């Protein structure tokens, strides 16, 4: 989950590297460093801590000839100066930055130590620098090529040496790495926003490929050494999408971008009021053949899958099993060729999800991906792709990516239901109209965010929060709870409301904060009964309900009202005030909203 950037060209090297790393800090921020060639010498500057601390000590003097940078999310070895990247060989003339995990690093380290190599750090990455040095015979590219044949695990690597000042070697396996192509300059990066200011033309490296960059050329080779011809991918994102645009944090900016994200994801798939999802190629025969759907995802994406399960089973009447991606391979899943897998990943680079896709495809399943990033690994290896159009999401806590993932499940659900003969066309049209109305209703909620800010101001010192709901409200509660805990560090749990009395109610005491989602009419009265149970034990209850529930205030201490909509689309509305609640709780506590401790945006290690 670390961030890598590299540059070779005539620009100010410090400016390019530091600017690129600032766009990648969401990937890790416990240490940072750069390495660069200057007048025959390799220079290393690195530090424990945030990127701003590195910026204070970086001084680049003399003529530079290319460099690499890194911002770290620690895996092997605690955050420290010694464990910070870049890492070098013993002579200090080969520098490496790495994203991923070297699974056989212990064996490699023992092998190298037996040859007299002395290690300085606790990291797995340092073995790569020494391996490249071991194979070096005057050609940095060939030495790197040989070194990675001994490496097991995941890696995106950037390698430089003052012996080859006009070169950067880049190699990729199971971790994201792109090459930016400029005019008389070239770049490497973990993600597109790092280089978007300088070029919109990129090469997307495939697993096992290794590239040699100079100022004027890019050559890509496969794992067997054969030269690869690769088409340039042109990025059409707006540069401002990766900037705060006057908002205090990326998270609040991205919450406000949700009406647009929903429109951008929904409207291209609607023709004359009817939805078109030609990217899936679903026919009535194919839909009726589906035996079961397996939804596989992690974290927030997993919670979007929980929404998908509820609505697909209820409307399309197809069994859906939702599994955490990190567990999927190891649970020996029972799969059938007539099953369909749906994977969800904002980045399209989630390592556990990629592994699950490959396992499913081995067993003959078709895989449909819901992802935000064109050209990502998951989008390339899946059989079909439903792209969300959320645009770049910089804050670690996902908001607009989540809501567009949920929207994709709604569109898929309607497609399956209509093609499977479970709903009539007039019902289909009704639900499409409900989805079209969602963006304007989100705007209404955002316009009343002051109400939520005031509630958060009263509650931000709470040590623990419980979220309750039934059915779709329970699925919403899972995501709302995650948002609160990941950015405010308040202990938070979500429970199916009827399950609370089976043990957990023992934790409810005077002034315990409970957030109750009450948007589903068929279970509204039952949820109110659960609210009365916690109120009887002294809980303070914040409710989320539609405006028509005028009785809600009788049962709850505070109520967040939603614009009227059908129960079916309630999750697309109810999550917005709960995102705002988490945001304002974090702000009131003085937390780093966009970069919460111990977390990174794109989880590219298993």
Coordinates of C-alpha atoms in Angstrom, one line a residue:
X1 CA 0.0 0.0 0.0
X2 CA 3.0 2.2 -0.3
X3 CA 3.3 5.0 -2.9
X4 CA 6.1 5.1 -5.5
X5 CA 7.0 7.9 -7.9
X6 CA 10.0 8.3 -10.2
X7 CA 11.1 10.9 -12.7
X8 CA 13.7 11.3 -15.4
X9 CA 13.8 14.6 -17.4
X10 CA 14.6 18.3 -17.3
X11 CA 12.1 19.5 -14.6
X12 CA 13.0 20.4 -11.1
X13 CA 13.4 16.9 -9.6
X14 CA 12.5 17.9 -6.0
X15 CA 9.3 19.5 -7.2
X16 CA 8.2 16.5 -9.3
X17 CA 9.0 13.9 -6.7
X18 CA 7.5 15.8 -3.7
X19 CA 4.4 16.8 -5.7
X20 CA 3.9 13.2 -6.9
X21 CA 4.4 11.8 -3.4
X22 CA 1.8 14.3 -2.0
X23 CA -0.7 12.8 -4.4
X24 CA 0.1 9.3 -3.2
X25 CA 0.3 9.9 0.6
X26 CA -3.1 8.3 1.0
X27 CA -1.3 5.0 0.2
X28 CA 0.9 5.3 3.4
X29 CA 2.3 8.0 5.5
X30 CA 4.5 6.7 8.3
X31 CA 7.8 7.5 6.6
X32 CA 9.0 8.9 3.3
X33 CA 12.1 9.3 1.2
X34 CA 13.7 10.0 -2.1
X35 CA 16.9 8.9 -3.9
X36 CA 18.4 10.7 -6.9
X37 CA 21.5 10.7 -9.1
X38 CA 23.6 13.8 -9.2
X39 CA 27.0 14.2 -10.8
X40 CA 28.0 10.6 -10.4
X41 CA 26.7 10.1 -6.9
X42 CA 23.6 8.5 -5.4
X43 CA 21.9 10.8 -2.8
X44 CA 19.4 9.5 -0.3
X45 CA 17.1 11.7 1.9
X46 CA 14.5 10.0 4.0
X47 CA 12.7 10.3 7.4
X48 CA 10.2 8.8 9.7
X49 CA 6.9 10.6 9.7
X50 CA 4.7 12.5 7.3
X51 CA 5.7 13.8 3.9
X52 CA 5.8 17.4 5.3
X53 CA 8.7 16.3 7.5
X54 CA 10.6 15.1 4.4
X55 CA 9.9 18.3 2.6
X56 CA 11.6 20.3 5.3
X57 CA 14.9 18.4 5.0
X58 CA 15.1 17.8 1.2
X59 CA 17.8 19.9 -0.4
X60 CA 18.8 19.0 -4.0
X61 CA 22.0 20.6 -5.3
X62 CA 23.9 20.1 -8.5
X63 CA 22.7 18.7 -11.8
X64 CA 20.2 15.9 -11.3
X65 CA 19.8 12.9 -13.5
X66 CA 16.6 11.2 -12.4
X67 CA 15.2 10.0 -9.1
X68 CA 12.7 7.9 -7.2
X69 CA 10.5 8.6 -4.2
X70 CA 8.4 6.6 -1.7
X71 CA 5.8 7.1 1.0
X72 CA 5.4 4.1 3.2
X73 CA 2.8 2.0 5.0
X74 CA 4.8 -0.2 7.3
X75 CA 4.6 -4.0 6.8
X76 CA 8.1 -5.4 7.7
X77 CA 9.7 -3.3 10.4
X78 CA 8.3 -0.4 12.5
X79 CA 8.2 3.1 11.1
X80 CA 11.8 4.4 11.4
X81 CA 14.5 6.2 9.5
X82 CA 16.3 2.9 8.9
X83 CA 13.2 1.1 7.6
X84 CA 12.2 4.0 5.4
X85 CA 12.6 3.7 1.6
X86 CA 14.6 4.0 -0.6
X87 CA 16.9 1.1 0.4
X88 CA 20.3 0.5 -1.1
X89 CA 23.0 -2.1 -1.5
X90 CA 26.0 -2.2 0.7
X91 CA 28.1 0.1 -1.5
X92 CA 25.2 2.6 -1.7
X93 CA 25.1 2.8 -5.4
X94 CA 21.9 1.0 -6.1
X95 CA 18.6 2.4 -4.7
X96 CA 15.2 0.6 -4.6
X97 CA 11.7 1.7 -3.8
X98 CA 9.1 -1.0 -3.3
X99 CA 5.3 -1.5 -2.9
X100 CA 4.2 -5.0 -1.9
X101 CA 5.5 -7.9 0.2
X102 CA 8.5 -10.2 -0.6
X103 CA 7.2 -13.5 0.8
X104 CA 10.5 -15.4 0.7
X105 CA 12.6 -12.5 2.0
X106 CA 13.8 -14.5 5.1
X107 CA 15.3 -17.2 2.9
X108 CA 16.8 -14.6 0.5
X109 CA 18.2 -12.7 3.5
X110 CA 19.8 -15.8 4.9
X111 CA 21.3 -16.7 1.5
X112 CA 22.7 -13.2 1.1
X113 CA 24.1 -13.1 4.6
X114 CA 25.9 -16.3 4.0
X115 CA 27.6 -14.5 1.1
X116 CA 28.7 -11.7 3.5
X117 CA 26.0 -9.2 3.0
X118 CA 25.2 -7.1 6.1
X119 CA 21.7 -5.8 6.4
X120 CA 20.8 -2.4 7.9
X121 CA 17.0 -2.6 8.1
X122 CA 14.2 -4.9 9.2
X123 CA 12.4 -4.6 5.8
X124 CA 11.8 -7.2 3.1
X125 CA 12.7 -4.6 0.5
X126 CA 16.3 -4.4 1.4
X127 CA 16.9 -7.9 0.0
X128 CA 16.0 -6.7 -3.5
X129 CA 18.7 -4.0 -3.4
X130 CA 21.3 -6.6 -2.4
X131 CA 20.0 -9.2 -4.9
X132 CA 20.3 -6.6 -7.8
X133 CA 23.8 -5.9 -6.6
X134 CA 24.6 -9.6 -6.6
X135 CA 23.7 -10.0 -10.2
X136 CA 25.1 -6.7 -11.3
X137 CA 27.7 -7.0 -14.1
X138 CA 27.6 -3.6 -15.7
X139 CA 23.9 -3.6 -16.7
X140 CA 21.3 -2.4 -14.2
X141 CA 18.3 -3.6 -16.2
X142 CA 19.7 -7.2 -16.6
X143 CA 20.6 -7.3 -12.9
X144 CA 17.1 -6.3 -11.9
X145 CA 15.6 -8.8 -14.4
X146 CA 17.6 -11.6 -12.8
X147 CA 17.0 -10.5 -9.3
X148 CA 13.2 -10.6 -9.5
X149 CA 13.3 -14.2 -10.8
X150 CA 14.3 -15.2 -7.2
X151 CA 11.6 -13.1 -5.6
X152 CA 8.3 -14.6 -4.5
X153 CA 5.4 -12.3 -3.5
X154 CA 4.1 -9.0 -4.7
X155 CA 6.1 -6.0 -5.9
X156 CA 6.2 -2.8 -7.8
X157 CA 9.8 -1.7 -7.9
X158 CA 11.7 1.5 -9.0
X159 CA 15.5 1.1 -9.3
X160 CA 18.2 3.7 -10.0
X161 CA 22.0 3.8 -9.9
X162 CA 24.6 6.6 -10.5
X163 CA 26.4 4.1 -12.8
X164 CA 23.4 4.5 -15.1
X165 CA 22.3 8.1 -14.4
X166 CA 19.9 8.3 -17.4
X167 CA 17.9 5.2 -16.5
X168 CA 15.1 4.1 -14.2
X169 CA 14.2 0.4 -14.1
X170 CA 10.6 -0.5 -13.2
X171 CA 9.0 -3.9 -12.6
X172 CA 5.6 -5.0 -11.5
X173 CA 3.9 -8.1 -10.1
X174 CA 0.6 -8.0 -8.2
X175 CA 1.1 -4.4 -7.1
X176 CA 0.1 -1.3 -9.2
X177 CA 2.7 0.6 -11.3
X178 CA 2.2 2.9 -14.3
X179 CA 4.5 4.7 -16.6
X180 CA 3.9 8.3 -17.6
X181 CA 5.0 9.2 -21.0
X182 CA 6.0 12.8 -21.6
X183 CA 8.0 14.8 -24.2
X184 CA 11.6 14.4 -23.3
X185 CA 10.7 13.1 -19.9
X186 CA 9.2 10.0 -18.4
X187 CA 7.6 9.0 -15.0
X188 CA 6.7 6.0 -12.9
X189 CA 4.0 6.0 -10.2
X190 CA 1.7 3.8 -8.2
X191 CA -1.3 5.7 -9.3
X192 CA -2.4 8.2 -12.0
X193 CA -3.0 11.3 -9.8
X194 CA 0.8 11.4 -9.0
X195 CA 1.7 12.4 -12.5
X196 CA -1.6 13.8 -13.9
X197 CA -0.2 17.4 -13.7
X198 CA 2.6 16.5 -16.1
X199 CA 1.2 14.0 -18.6
X200 CA -2.1 12.3 -19.4
X201 CA -0.4 9.5 -21.5
X202 CA 0.4 6.3 -19.6
X203 CA 1.5 2.7 -20.1
X204 CA -0.2 0.2 -17.8
X205 CA 2.3 -2.4 -16.8
X206 CA 1.1 -6.0 -16.7
X207 CA 2.3 -8.6 -14.1
X208 CA 5.8 -9.8 -14.8
X209 CA 6.7 -6.9 -17.1
X210 CA 9.9 -4.9 -16.6
X211 CA 10.5 -1.5 -18.2
X212 CA 13.6 0.6 -18.9
X213 CA 13.0 4.3 -18.9
X214 CA 15.3 7.0 -20.2
X215 CA 14.6 10.7 -20.7
X216 CA 13.7 10.0 -24.3
X217 CA 12.4 6.4 -24.4
X218 CA 10.4 3.7 -22.7
X219 CA 10.9 0.0 -23.5
X220 CA 8.8 -2.7 -21.9
X221 CA 9.7 -6.4 -21.8
X222 CA 7.8 -9.4 -20.6
X223 CA 9.0 -11.9 -18.0
X224 CA 10.8 -13.9 -20.8
X225 CA 12.7 -10.8 -22.0
X226 CA 10.6 -10.3 -25.2
X227 CA 9.9 -6.7 -26.1
X228 CA 6.2 -5.7 -25.6
X229 CA 4.3 -3.3 -27.8
X230 CA 1.8 -1.5 -25.6
X231 CA -0.8 1.1 -26.5
X232 CA -0.9 4.3 -24.6
X233 CA -3.8 4.8 -22.2
X234 CA -5.0 8.4 -22.3
X235 CA -6.3 9.7 -19.0
X236 CA -9.3 12.1 -19.2
X237 CA -9.7 13.0 -15.5
X238 CA -9.9 16.6 -14.5
X239 CA -6.8 17.6 -12.6
X240 CA -8.9 19.5 -10.1
X241 CA -10.5 16.2 -9.0
X242 CA -7.4 15.4 -7.1
X243 CA -7.3 18.8 -5.3
X244 CA -9.3 20.0 -2.3
X245 CA -11.0 22.8 -4.2
X246 CA -11.5 25.1 -1.1
X247 CA -12.8 22.3 1.2
X248 CA -11.0 21.7 4.5
X249 CA -10.5 18.0 3.8
X250 CA -10.8 15.7 0.8
X251 CA -13.4 13.6 2.7
X252 CA -15.9 16.5 3.0
X253 CA -15.2 17.5 -0.6
X254 CA -15.9 13.9 -1.8
X255 CA -19.1 13.7 0.3
X256 CA -20.3 16.8 -1.5
X257 CA -19.3 15.3 -4.9
X258 CA -21.7 12.4 -4.4
X259 CA -24.7 13.8 -6.3
X260 CA -22.4 14.3 -9.3
X261 CA -20.8 10.8 -8.9
X262 CA -24.3 9.2 -8.8
X263 CA -25.4 11.1 -11.9
X264 CA -22.1 10.2 -13.7
X265 CA -22.5 6.6 -12.9
X266 CA -26.2 6.3 -13.6
X267 CA -27.1 8.6 -16.5
X268 CA -24.8 7.1 -19.2
X269 CA -26.6 3.8 -18.7
X270 CA -30.1 5.3 -19.2
X271 CA -31.6 5.7 -22.6
X272 CA -35.0 7.4 -22.8
X273 CA -35.8 6.6 -19.2
X274 CA -34.7 3.0 -19.5
X275 CA -31.4 1.6 -18.4
X276 CA -28.9 0.1 -20.7
X277 CA -26.0 -2.1 -19.4
X278 CA -24.6 -3.4 -22.5
X279 CA -21.2 -4.0 -20.9
X280 CA -22.6 -7.1 -19.2
X281 CA -24.3 -8.7 -22.2
X282 CA -26.9 -10.3 -20.0
X283 CA -29.7 -12.1 -21.8
X284 CA -32.8 -13.8 -20.4
X285 CA -31.2 -17.2 -21.0
X286 CA -28.0 -16.2 -19.2
X287 CA -29.8 -14.7 -16.2
X288 CA -32.0 -17.8 -15.8
X289 CA -28.9 -20.0 -15.9
X290 CA -27.3 -18.3 -12.8
X291 CA -27.3 -20.7 -9.9
X292 CA -25.8 -18.4 -7.2
X293 CA -24.0 -15.1 -7.0
X294 CA -20.8 -14.8 -5.0
X295 CA -19.9 -11.3 -4.0
X296 CA -16.3 -10.9 -2.9
X297 CA -14.8 -7.7 -1.5
X298 CA -13.1 -6.1 1.4
X299 CA -14.0 -3.3 3.9
X300 CA -16.3 -0.7 2.5
X301 CA -16.7 -2.5 -0.8
X302 CA -17.8 -5.6 1.2
X303 CA -20.5 -3.4 2.8
X304 CA -21.7 -2.4 -0.7
X305 CA -22.0 -6.1 -1.4
X306 CA -24.2 -6.6 1.6
X307 CA -26.6 -4.1 0.2
X308 CA -26.4 -6.0 -3.1
X309 CA -27.2 -9.3 -1.4
X310 CA -30.4 -7.9 0.2
X311 CA -31.8 -6.3 -2.9
X312 CA -30.8 -9.0 -5.4
X313 CA -32.3 -11.8 -3.3
X314 CA -35.4 -9.9 -2.6
X315 CA -36.1 -8.7 -6.1
X316 CA -34.3 -11.0 -8.5
X317 CA -34.7 -14.1 -6.3
X318 CA -31.1 -15.3 -6.9
X319 CA -29.2 -16.6 -3.9
X320 CA -26.3 -14.3 -3.0
X321 CA -23.3 -15.1 -0.7
X322 CA -21.1 -12.2 0.4
X323 CA -17.6 -13.2 1.4
X324 CA -14.6 -11.2 2.7
X325 CA -12.0 -11.5 0.0
X326 CA -9.2 -12.4 2.4
X327 CA -11.2 -15.5 3.5
X328 CA -12.5 -16.6 0.1
X329 CA -9.5 -18.7 -1.0
X330 CA -9.0 -20.3 2.4
X331 CA -12.6 -21.4 3.0
X332 CA -12.5 -24.0 0.2
X333 CA -15.7 -22.4 -1.3
X334 CA -18.3 -24.6 -3.1
X335 CA -18.4 -23.2 -6.6
X336 CA -20.3 -24.2 -9.7
X337 CA -19.7 -23.2 -13.3
X338 CA -23.2 -21.8 -13.3
X339 CA -22.4 -19.4 -10.4
X340 CA -21.5 -15.8 -11.0
X341 CA -18.8 -13.9 -9.1
X342 CA -19.1 -10.2 -8.5
X343 CA -16.0 -8.5 -7.1
X344 CA -15.9 -4.9 -5.8
X345 CA -12.8 -2.8 -5.4
X346 CA -12.5 1.0 -5.6
X347 CA -8.9 0.9 -6.7
X348 CA -9.1 -2.3 -8.8
X349 CA -5.8 -3.3 -7.1
X350 CA -6.9 -5.0 -3.9
X351 CA -4.6 -8.0 -3.5
X352 CA -7.0 -10.3 -1.7
X353 CA -9.7 -9.6 -4.3
X354 CA -7.4 -10.3 -7.2
X355 CA -6.4 -13.6 -5.6
X356 CA -10.1 -14.5 -5.3
X357 CA -10.8 -13.7 -8.9
X358 CA -8.0 -16.0 -10.0
X359 CA -9.3 -18.8 -7.8
X360 CA -12.8 -18.5 -9.2
X361 CA -11.7 -18.4 -12.8
X362 CA -9.7 -21.6 -12.2
X363 CA -13.0 -23.2 -11.3
X364 CA -14.8 -21.9 -14.4
X365 CA -16.7 -19.0 -13.0
X366 CA -17.5 -15.8 -14.9
X367 CA -16.3 -12.7 -12.9
X368 CA -18.0 -9.3 -13.0
X369 CA -16.0 -6.4 -11.5
X370 CA -17.4 -3.2 -10.0
X371 CA -14.4 -0.8 -9.9
X372 CA -13.6 2.9 -10.2
X373 CA -10.3 2.7 -12.0
X374 CA -10.0 2.1 -15.8
X375 CA -7.0 -0.1 -16.6
X376 CA -6.6 -1.4 -13.1
X377 CA -5.6 -5.0 -12.6
X378 CA -9.1 -6.1 -11.6
X379 CA -10.6 -4.4 -14.6
X380 CA -8.2 -6.2 -16.9
X381 CA -8.5 -9.7 -15.5
X382 CA -12.2 -9.8 -14.9
X383 CA -14.6 -11.1 -17.6
X384 CA -16.9 -8.1 -17.4
X385 CA -16.6 -4.7 -15.8
X386 CA -19.1 -2.2 -14.4
X387 CA -17.2 1.0 -14.0
X388 CA -18.3 3.5 -11.3
X389 CA -17.6 7.0 -12.4
X390 CA -16.8 8.5 -9.0
X391 CA -13.5 10.1 -10.2
X392 CA -10.4 10.1 -8.1
X393 CA -11.1 9.5 -4.4
X394 CA -8.2 10.8 -2.2
X395 CA -9.4 10.5 1.3
X396 CA -8.7 7.1 2.9
X397 CA -12.3 6.8 4.1
X398 CA -14.4 6.0 1.1
X399 CA -17.6 7.9 0.5
X400 CA -18.4 8.6 -3.2
X401 CA -16.8 5.4 -4.3
X402 CA -19.0 3.5 -1.9
X403 CA -22.2 5.1 -2.9
X404 CA -21.5 4.5 -6.6
X405 CA -20.7 0.9 -5.9
X406 CA -24.1 0.5 -4.2
X407 CA -25.7 2.2 -7.2
X408 CA -24.1 -0.3 -9.5
X409 CA -25.6 -3.1 -7.4
X410 CA -29.0 -1.4 -7.8
X411 CA -28.6 -1.3 -11.6
X412 CA -27.4 -4.9 -11.7
X413 CA -30.3 -5.9 -9.5
X414 CA -32.9 -4.3 -11.8
X415 CA -31.2 -5.9 -14.9
X416 CA -31.3 -9.3 -13.3
X417 CA -34.9 -8.9 -12.1
X418 CA -36.2 -7.8 -15.5
X419 CA -34.3 -10.3 -17.6
X420 CA -35.2 -13.0 -15.1
X421 CA -38.9 -12.2 -15.3
X422 CA -39.2 -11.3 -11.6
X423 CA -40.5 -7.7 -12.2
X424 CA -42.7 -6.2 -14.8
X425 CA -41.6 -3.3 -17.0
X426 CA -43.7 -0.8 -15.2
X427 CA -42.0 -1.8 -11.9
X428 CA -38.7 -1.5 -13.6
X429 CA -39.5 2.0 -14.8
X430 CA -40.7 3.0 -11.3
X431 CA -37.4 2.0 -9.7
X432 CA -35.3 3.7 -12.4
X433 CA -37.3 6.9 -11.7
X434 CA -36.5 6.5 -8.0
X435 CA -32.8 6.2 -8.8
X436 CA -32.8 9.3 -11.1
X437 CA -34.3 11.3 -8.2
X438 CA -31.5 10.3 -5.7
X439 CA -28.9 13.0 -6.6
X440 CA -31.3 15.9 -5.9
X441 CA -32.3 14.3 -2.6
X442 CA -28.6 14.0 -1.6
X443 CA -28.2 17.7 -2.3
X444 CA -31.1 18.3 0.2
X445 CA -29.3 16.3 2.8
X446 CA -26.0 18.2 2.2
X447 CA -27.8 21.5 2.5
X448 CA -28.9 20.5 6.0
X449 CA -25.5 19.3 7.2
X450 CA -25.4 21.9 10.0
X451 CA -27.9 19.7 11.9
X452 CA -25.6 16.8 11.8
X453 CA -22.6 18.9 12.8
X454 CA -24.5 20.1 15.9
X455 CA -25.3 16.5 16.8
X456 CA -21.7 15.5 16.4
X457 CA -20.6 18.5 18.6
X458 CA -22.7 17.0 21.4
X459 CA -21.4 13.5 21.0
X460 CA -17.8 13.6 20.0
X461 CA -16.5 12.5 23.4
X462 CA -18.4 9.3 23.4
X463 CA -16.1 6.3 24.0
X464 CA -18.3 3.8 22.1
X465 CA -21.1 3.9 19.6
X466 CA -23.6 1.2 18.6
X467 CA -25.4 1.2 15.2
X468 CA -28.6 -0.7 14.8
X469 CA -30.9 -1.6 11.9
X470 CA -32.8 -4.5 10.3
X471 CA -32.5 -5.7 6.7
X472 CA -31.1 -2.9 4.5
X473 CA -30.8 -0.7 7.6
X474 CA -28.4 -3.3 9.1
X475 CA -26.3 -3.2 5.9
X476 CA -26.2 0.6 6.1
X477 CA -25.2 0.4 9.8
X478 CA -22.1 -1.8 8.9
X479 CA -20.7 0.9 6.7
X480 CA -21.7 3.8 9.0
X481 CA -19.9 2.1 11.9
X482 CA -16.8 1.5 9.8
X483 CA -16.7 5.2 8.8
X484 CA -16.9 6.3 12.4
X485 CA -14.2 4.0 13.8
X486 CA -11.7 4.5 11.0
X487 CA -11.5 8.3 11.1
X488 CA -12.5 9.2 14.7
X489 CA -10.9 6.1 16.5
X490 CA -14.1 5.8 18.5
X491 CA -15.0 2.2 19.2
X492 CA -18.0 1.4 17.1
X493 CA -20.1 -1.7 16.2
X494 CA -23.1 -2.5 14.1
X495 CA -25.7 -5.0 15.0
X496 CA -28.8 -6.4 13.5
X497 CA -31.3 -4.7 15.8
X498 CA -33.1 -7.9 16.8
X499 CA -29.7 -9.5 17.8
X500 CA -28.8 -6.9 20.4
X501 CA -30.8 -8.6 23.1
X502 CA -28.8 -11.8 22.6
X503 CA -25.9 -10.6 24.7
X504 CA -24.7 -7.2 23.5
X505 CA -27.4 -5.3 25.3
X506 CA -25.3 -5.9 28.4
X507 CA -23.0 -3.2 27.2
X508 CA -25.7 -0.6 27.1
X509 CA -25.6 1.8 30.1
X510 CA -26.6 5.3 31.0
X511 CA -25.7 7.7 28.1
X512 CA -24.4 5.0 25.7
X513 CA -24.8 6.4 22.2
X514 CA -26.9 4.3 19.8
X515 CA -27.6 5.3 16.2
X516 CA -30.7 3.5 14.8
X517 CA -31.5 3.3 11.1
X518 CA -35.3 3.2 10.6
X519 CA -35.9 3.5 6.9
X520 CA -37.5 0.1 6.1
X521 CA -41.3 0.3 6.6
X522 CA -41.9 -3.4 7.0
X523 CA -39.6 -3.6 10.1
X524 CA -40.0 0.0 11.4
X525 CA -42.2 -0.9 14.4
X526 CA -39.9 -3.8 15.3
X527 CA -36.9 -1.4 15.2
X528 CA -38.7 1.1 17.4
X529 CA -39.2 -1.7 19.9
X530 CA -35.5 -2.3 19.9
X531 CA -34.9 1.4 20.4
X532 CA -37.2 1.3 23.5
X533 CA -35.2 -1.6 24.8
X534 CA -31.9 0.4 24.7
X535 CA -33.7 3.6 26.0
X536 CA -34.9 1.6 29.0
X537 CA -31.2 1.0 29.8
X538 CA -30.3 4.6 29.6
X539 CA -29.1 4.9 25.9
X540 CA -29.0 8.1 24.0
X541 CA -30.5 7.4 20.6
X542 CA -30.0 9.2 17.3
X543 CA -32.4 8.0 14.7
X544 CA -32.4 8.1 10.9
X545 CA -35.9 8.1 9.3
X546 CA -37.9 9.4 6.4
X547 CA -39.7 12.8 6.9
X548 CA -43.1 11.0 7.0
X549 CA -42.2 9.3 10.2
X550 CA -43.5 12.1 12.4
X551 CA -43.6 9.8 15.4
X552 CA -39.9 9.2 15.3
X553 CA -39.1 12.1 17.7
X554 CA -41.2 10.4 20.4
X555 CA -38.9 7.4 20.5
X556 CA -35.5 9.0 19.8
X557 CA -33.4 11.8 21.3
X558 CA -32.3 13.2 18.0
X559 CA -33.7 12.4 14.5
X560 CA -32.0 12.9 11.2
X561 CA -34.7 13.1 8.6
X562 CA -34.4 11.9 5.0
X563 CA -36.3 13.2 1.9
X564 CA -39.1 10.8 1.1
X565 CA -38.2 7.9 -1.2
X566 CA -39.2 4.3 -1.6
X567 CA -37.6 1.8 0.9
X568 CA -35.7 0.2 -1.9
X569 CA -33.4 3.2 -2.5
X570 CA -33.1 4.2 1.2
X571 CA -29.5 3.1 1.6
X572 CA -28.3 5.6 -1.1
X573 CA -29.8 8.4 1.1
X574 CA -29.3 7.2 4.6
X575 CA -25.5 6.7 4.3
X576 CA -24.9 10.4 3.5
X577 CA -25.8 11.9 6.9
X578 CA -24.0 9.0 8.6
X579 CA -20.8 9.9 6.6
X580 CA -21.2 13.5 7.7
X581 CA -21.7 12.3 11.3
X582 CA -18.4 10.4 11.2
X583 CA -16.7 13.3 9.5
X584 CA -17.8 15.9 12.1
X585 CA -17.1 13.6 15.0
X586 CA -13.5 13.2 13.7
X587 CA -13.1 17.0 13.1
X588 CA -14.4 17.8 16.7
X589 CA -11.8 15.3 18.1
X590 CA -9.0 16.9 16.1
X591 CA -8.2 13.7 14.1
X592 CA -6.4 13.7 10.8
X593 CA -9.6 13.0 8.7
X594 CA -8.0 12.2 5.4
X595 CA -5.1 10.2 6.7
X596 CA -6.3 8.1 9.7
X597 CA -3.6 6.3 11.7
X598 CA -2.5 2.8 10.6
X599 CA -4.6 2.9 7.4
X600 CA -3.9 3.2 3.7
X601 CA -6.3 3.7 0.7
X602 CA -5.4 0.9 -1.6
X603 CA -4.6 -2.4 0.1
X604 CA -2.2 -4.1 -2.3
X605 CA -0.9 -6.7 0.1
X606 CA -2.7 -9.8 1.4

